CSV table of C-alpha atoms in Angstrom, one decimal:
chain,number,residue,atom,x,y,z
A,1,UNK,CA,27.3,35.8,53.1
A,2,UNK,CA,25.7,37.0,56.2
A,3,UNK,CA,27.5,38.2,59.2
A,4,UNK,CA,27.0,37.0,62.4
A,5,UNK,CA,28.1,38.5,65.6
A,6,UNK,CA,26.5,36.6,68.8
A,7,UNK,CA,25.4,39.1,71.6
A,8,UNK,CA,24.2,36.2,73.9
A,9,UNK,CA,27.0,35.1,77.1
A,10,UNK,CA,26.1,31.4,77.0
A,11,UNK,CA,27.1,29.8,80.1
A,12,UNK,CA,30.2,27.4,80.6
A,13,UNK,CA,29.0,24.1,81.0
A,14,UNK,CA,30.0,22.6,84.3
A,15,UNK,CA,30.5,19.7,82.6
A,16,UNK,CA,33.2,21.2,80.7
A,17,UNK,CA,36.6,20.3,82.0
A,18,UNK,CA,38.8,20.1,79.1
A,19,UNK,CA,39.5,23.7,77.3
A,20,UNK,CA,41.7,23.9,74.4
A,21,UNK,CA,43.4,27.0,72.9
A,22,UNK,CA,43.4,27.7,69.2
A,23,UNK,CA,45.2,30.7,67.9
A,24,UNK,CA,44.3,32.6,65.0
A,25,UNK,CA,47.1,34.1,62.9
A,26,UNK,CA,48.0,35.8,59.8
A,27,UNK,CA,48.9,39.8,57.4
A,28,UNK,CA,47.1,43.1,58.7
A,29,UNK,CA,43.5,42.8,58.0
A,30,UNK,CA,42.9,39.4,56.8
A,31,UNK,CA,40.0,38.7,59.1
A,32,UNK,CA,41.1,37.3,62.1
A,33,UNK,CA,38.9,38.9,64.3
A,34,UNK,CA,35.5,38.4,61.4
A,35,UNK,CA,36.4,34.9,62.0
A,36,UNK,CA,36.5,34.8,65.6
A,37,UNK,CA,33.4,37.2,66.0
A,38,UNK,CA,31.5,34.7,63.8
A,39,UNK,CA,31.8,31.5,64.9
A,40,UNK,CA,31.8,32.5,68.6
A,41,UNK,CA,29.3,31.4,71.2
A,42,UNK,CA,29.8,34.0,73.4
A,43,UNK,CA,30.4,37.7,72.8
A,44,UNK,CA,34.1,38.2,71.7
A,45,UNK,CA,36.5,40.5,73.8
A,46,UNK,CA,38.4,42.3,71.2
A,47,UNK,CA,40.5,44.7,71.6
A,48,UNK,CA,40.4,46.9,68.7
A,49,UNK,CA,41.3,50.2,68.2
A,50,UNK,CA,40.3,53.2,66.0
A,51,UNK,CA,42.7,53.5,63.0
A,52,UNK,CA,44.2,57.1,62.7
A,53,UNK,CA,46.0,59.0,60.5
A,54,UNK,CA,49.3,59.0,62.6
A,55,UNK,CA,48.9,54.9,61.9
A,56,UNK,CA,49.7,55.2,58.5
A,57,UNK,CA,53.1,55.7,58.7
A,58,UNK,CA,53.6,53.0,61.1
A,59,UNK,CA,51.2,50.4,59.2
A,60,UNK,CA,51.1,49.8,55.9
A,61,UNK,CA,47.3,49.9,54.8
A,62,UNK,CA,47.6,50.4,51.3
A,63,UNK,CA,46.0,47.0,50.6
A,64,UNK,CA,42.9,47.7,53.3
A,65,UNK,CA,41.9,51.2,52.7
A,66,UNK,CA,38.3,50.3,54.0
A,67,UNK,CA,39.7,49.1,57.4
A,68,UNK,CA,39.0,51.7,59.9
A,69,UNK,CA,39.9,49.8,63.2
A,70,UNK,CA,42.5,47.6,64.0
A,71,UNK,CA,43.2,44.9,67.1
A,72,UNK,CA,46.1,45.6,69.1
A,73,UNK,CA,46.6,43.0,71.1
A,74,UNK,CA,44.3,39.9,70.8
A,75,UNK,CA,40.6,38.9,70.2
A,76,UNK,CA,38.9,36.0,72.2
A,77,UNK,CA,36.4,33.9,71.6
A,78,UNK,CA,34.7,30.8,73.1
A,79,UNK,CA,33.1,27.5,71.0
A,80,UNK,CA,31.7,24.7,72.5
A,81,UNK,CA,32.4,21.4,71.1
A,82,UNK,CA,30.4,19.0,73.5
A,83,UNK,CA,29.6,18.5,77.0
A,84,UNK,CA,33.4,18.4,77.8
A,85,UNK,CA,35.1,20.0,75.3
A,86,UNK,CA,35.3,23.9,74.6
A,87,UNK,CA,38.0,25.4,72.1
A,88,UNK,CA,39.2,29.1,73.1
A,89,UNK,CA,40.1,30.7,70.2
A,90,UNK,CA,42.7,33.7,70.2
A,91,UNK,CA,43.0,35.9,67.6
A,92,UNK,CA,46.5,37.6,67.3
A,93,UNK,CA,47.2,40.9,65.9
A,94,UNK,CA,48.6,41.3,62.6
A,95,UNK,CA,51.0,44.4,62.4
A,96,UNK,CA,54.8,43.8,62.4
A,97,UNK,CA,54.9,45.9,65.4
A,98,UNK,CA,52.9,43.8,67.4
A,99,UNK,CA,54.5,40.2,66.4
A,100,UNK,CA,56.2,40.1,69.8
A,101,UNK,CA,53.5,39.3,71.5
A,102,UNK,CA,52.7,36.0,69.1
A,103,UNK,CA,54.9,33.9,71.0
A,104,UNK,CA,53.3,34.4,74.2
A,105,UNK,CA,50.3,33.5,72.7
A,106,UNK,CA,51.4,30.7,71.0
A,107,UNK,CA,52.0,29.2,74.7
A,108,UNK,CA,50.2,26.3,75.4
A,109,UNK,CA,48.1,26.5,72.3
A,110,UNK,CA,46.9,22.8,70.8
A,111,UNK,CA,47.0,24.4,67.0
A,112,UNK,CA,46.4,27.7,64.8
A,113,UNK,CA,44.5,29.0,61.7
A,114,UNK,CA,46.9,31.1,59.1
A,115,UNK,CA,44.6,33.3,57.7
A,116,UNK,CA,45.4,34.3,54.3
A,117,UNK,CA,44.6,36.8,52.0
A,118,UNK,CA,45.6,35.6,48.6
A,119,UNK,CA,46.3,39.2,47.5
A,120,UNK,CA,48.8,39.7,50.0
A,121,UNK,CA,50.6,36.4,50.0
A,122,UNK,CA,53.6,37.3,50.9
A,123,UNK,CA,52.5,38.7,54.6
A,124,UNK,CA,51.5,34.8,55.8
A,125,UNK,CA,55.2,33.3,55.4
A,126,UNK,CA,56.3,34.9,59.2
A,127,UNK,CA,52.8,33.5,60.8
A,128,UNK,CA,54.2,29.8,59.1
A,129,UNK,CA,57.8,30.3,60.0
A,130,UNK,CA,56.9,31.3,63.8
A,131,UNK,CA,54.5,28.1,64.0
A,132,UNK,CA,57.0,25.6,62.3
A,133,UNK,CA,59.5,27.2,65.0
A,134,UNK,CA,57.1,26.6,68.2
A,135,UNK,CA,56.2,23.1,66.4
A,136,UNK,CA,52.3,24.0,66.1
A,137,UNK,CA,50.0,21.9,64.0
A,138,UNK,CA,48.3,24.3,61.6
A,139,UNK,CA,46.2,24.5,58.8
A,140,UNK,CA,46.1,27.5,55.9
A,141,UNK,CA,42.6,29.4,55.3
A,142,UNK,CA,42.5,31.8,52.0
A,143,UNK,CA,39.5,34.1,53.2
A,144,UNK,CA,37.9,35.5,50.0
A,145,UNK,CA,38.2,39.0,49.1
A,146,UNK,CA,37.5,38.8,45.4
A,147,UNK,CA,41.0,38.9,44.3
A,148,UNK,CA,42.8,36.9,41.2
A,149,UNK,CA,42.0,33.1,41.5
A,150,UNK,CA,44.9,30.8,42.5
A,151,UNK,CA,45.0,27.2,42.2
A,152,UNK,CA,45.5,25.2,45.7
A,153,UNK,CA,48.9,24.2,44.1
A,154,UNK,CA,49.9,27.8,43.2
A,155,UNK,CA,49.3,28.7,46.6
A,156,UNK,CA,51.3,25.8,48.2
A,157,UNK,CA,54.2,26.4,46.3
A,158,UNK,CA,54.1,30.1,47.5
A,159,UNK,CA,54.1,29.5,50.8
A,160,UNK,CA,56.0,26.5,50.7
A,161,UNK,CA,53.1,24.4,52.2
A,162,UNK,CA,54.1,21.1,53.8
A,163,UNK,CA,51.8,18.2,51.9
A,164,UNK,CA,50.4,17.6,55.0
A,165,UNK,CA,49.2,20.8,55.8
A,166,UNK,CA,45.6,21.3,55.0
A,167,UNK,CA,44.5,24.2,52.7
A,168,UNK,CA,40.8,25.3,52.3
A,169,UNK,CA,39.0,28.4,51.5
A,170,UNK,CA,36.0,30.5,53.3
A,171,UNK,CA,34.6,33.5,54.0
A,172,UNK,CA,35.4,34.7,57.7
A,173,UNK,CA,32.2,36.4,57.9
A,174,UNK,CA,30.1,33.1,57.5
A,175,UNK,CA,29.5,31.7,60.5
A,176,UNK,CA,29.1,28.2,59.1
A,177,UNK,CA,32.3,28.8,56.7
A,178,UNK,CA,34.5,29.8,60.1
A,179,UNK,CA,32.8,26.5,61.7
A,180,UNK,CA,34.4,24.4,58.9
A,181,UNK,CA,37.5,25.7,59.3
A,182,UNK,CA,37.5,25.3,62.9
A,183,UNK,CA,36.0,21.1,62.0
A,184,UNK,CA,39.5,21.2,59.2
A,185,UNK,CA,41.5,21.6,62.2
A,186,UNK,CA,39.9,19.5,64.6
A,187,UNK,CA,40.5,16.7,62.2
A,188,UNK,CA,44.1,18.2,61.5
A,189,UNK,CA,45.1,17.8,65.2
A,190,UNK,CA,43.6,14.4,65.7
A,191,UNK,CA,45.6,13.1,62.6
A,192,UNK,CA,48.5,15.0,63.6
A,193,UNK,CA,48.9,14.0,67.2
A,194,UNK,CA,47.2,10.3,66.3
A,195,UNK,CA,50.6,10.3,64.2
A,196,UNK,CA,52.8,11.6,66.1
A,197,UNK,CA,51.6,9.5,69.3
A,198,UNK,CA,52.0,6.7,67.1
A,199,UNK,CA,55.6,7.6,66.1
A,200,UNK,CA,57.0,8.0,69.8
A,201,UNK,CA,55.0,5.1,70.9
A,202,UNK,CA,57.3,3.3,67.9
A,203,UNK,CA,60.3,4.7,69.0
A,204,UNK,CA,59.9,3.5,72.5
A,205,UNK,CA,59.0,0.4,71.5
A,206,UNK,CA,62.6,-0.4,69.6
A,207,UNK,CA,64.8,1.4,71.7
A,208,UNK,CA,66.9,-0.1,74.1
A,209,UNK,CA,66.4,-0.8,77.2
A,210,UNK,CA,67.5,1.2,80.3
A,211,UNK,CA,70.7,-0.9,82.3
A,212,UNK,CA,69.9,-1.6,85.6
């Protein structure tokens, strides 16, 4: 599918008063930042560097041979939903050495995207366990690189999916595949905090009350 990078700084509504923060996670060279450079409004910052040969020994690029730069500490991009409503989305580095700074980032963030590379399955279970740890809502994207076919089962039991966690597939270079992640977990967070609202509302409700 075609790739779409947009050059264009579209303006900030000011209208807009409500910005939420996604963060986009996952292995070395899944596509995080192809996924935030396509869907976003605005031109992404990125901070990507060149890959050298010193790297090698320190990242493990076996898998990603054709990968000839790398982000080393977070890519940023800007969607608008509507007139007061604009989702900042935050792409995180993927090398082991850089997973320190994925908790800062996680900080105040609404929900994530694991990005998953269905060859390399077994690089998305830290990215899940660091999100179930902070309590972020997430929802899993395979991004196709022409590997083996898995079954949406096969890949839940792998990485131990929670039912309620939604899985779909796309192509992080599409910009209109990226958007349809981004609407998944849109939908994800409403349910999930629609729920959980619901939940503590319930709790409230039936416990007892304070003595005076």
């Amino acid at each position: 599918m075609d790739s779409v990078t947009s050059d264009a700084r579209a303006p900030l509504s000011a209208s807009a008063d409500n910005g939420l923060k996604i963060v986009i996670v996952g292995g070395f060279g899944v596509g995080k930042t192809t996924l935030v450079r396509s869907v976003s409004e605005i031109r992404p910052l990125n901070t990507e560097e060149t890959m050298t040969q010193a790297g090698e020994s320190v990242d493990d690029i076996s898998e990603v041979r054709g990968k000839s730069a790398t982000t080393v500490a977070f890519d940023f991009g800007r969607i608008t939903l509507d007139t007061h409503n604009i989702l900042y989305l935050f792409g995180a580095p993927g090398q082991e050495r850089f997973w320190f700074l994925w908790d800062r980032l996680f900080s105040g963030t609404l929900g994530a995207i694991v990005l998953v590379d269905t060859r390399r399955i077994d690089e998305s279970w830290y990215a899940i366990d660091r999100l179930e740890h902070h309590g972020t809502p997430f929802i899993v994207a395979c991004n196709d690189f022409g590997g083996p076919p898995h079954t949406p089962a096969q890949i839940r039991e792998a990485l131990d999916l929670d039912p309620h966690v939604p899985l779909l597939d796309c192509d992080a270079r599409s910009r209109e595949s990226s958007k349809q992640v981004l609407i998944t977990l849109v939908e994800h967070l409403q349910s999930h905090y629609a729920r959980h609202g619901a939940a503590a509302a319930e709790g409230a409700l039936h416990s007892p009350e304070p003595a005076l």
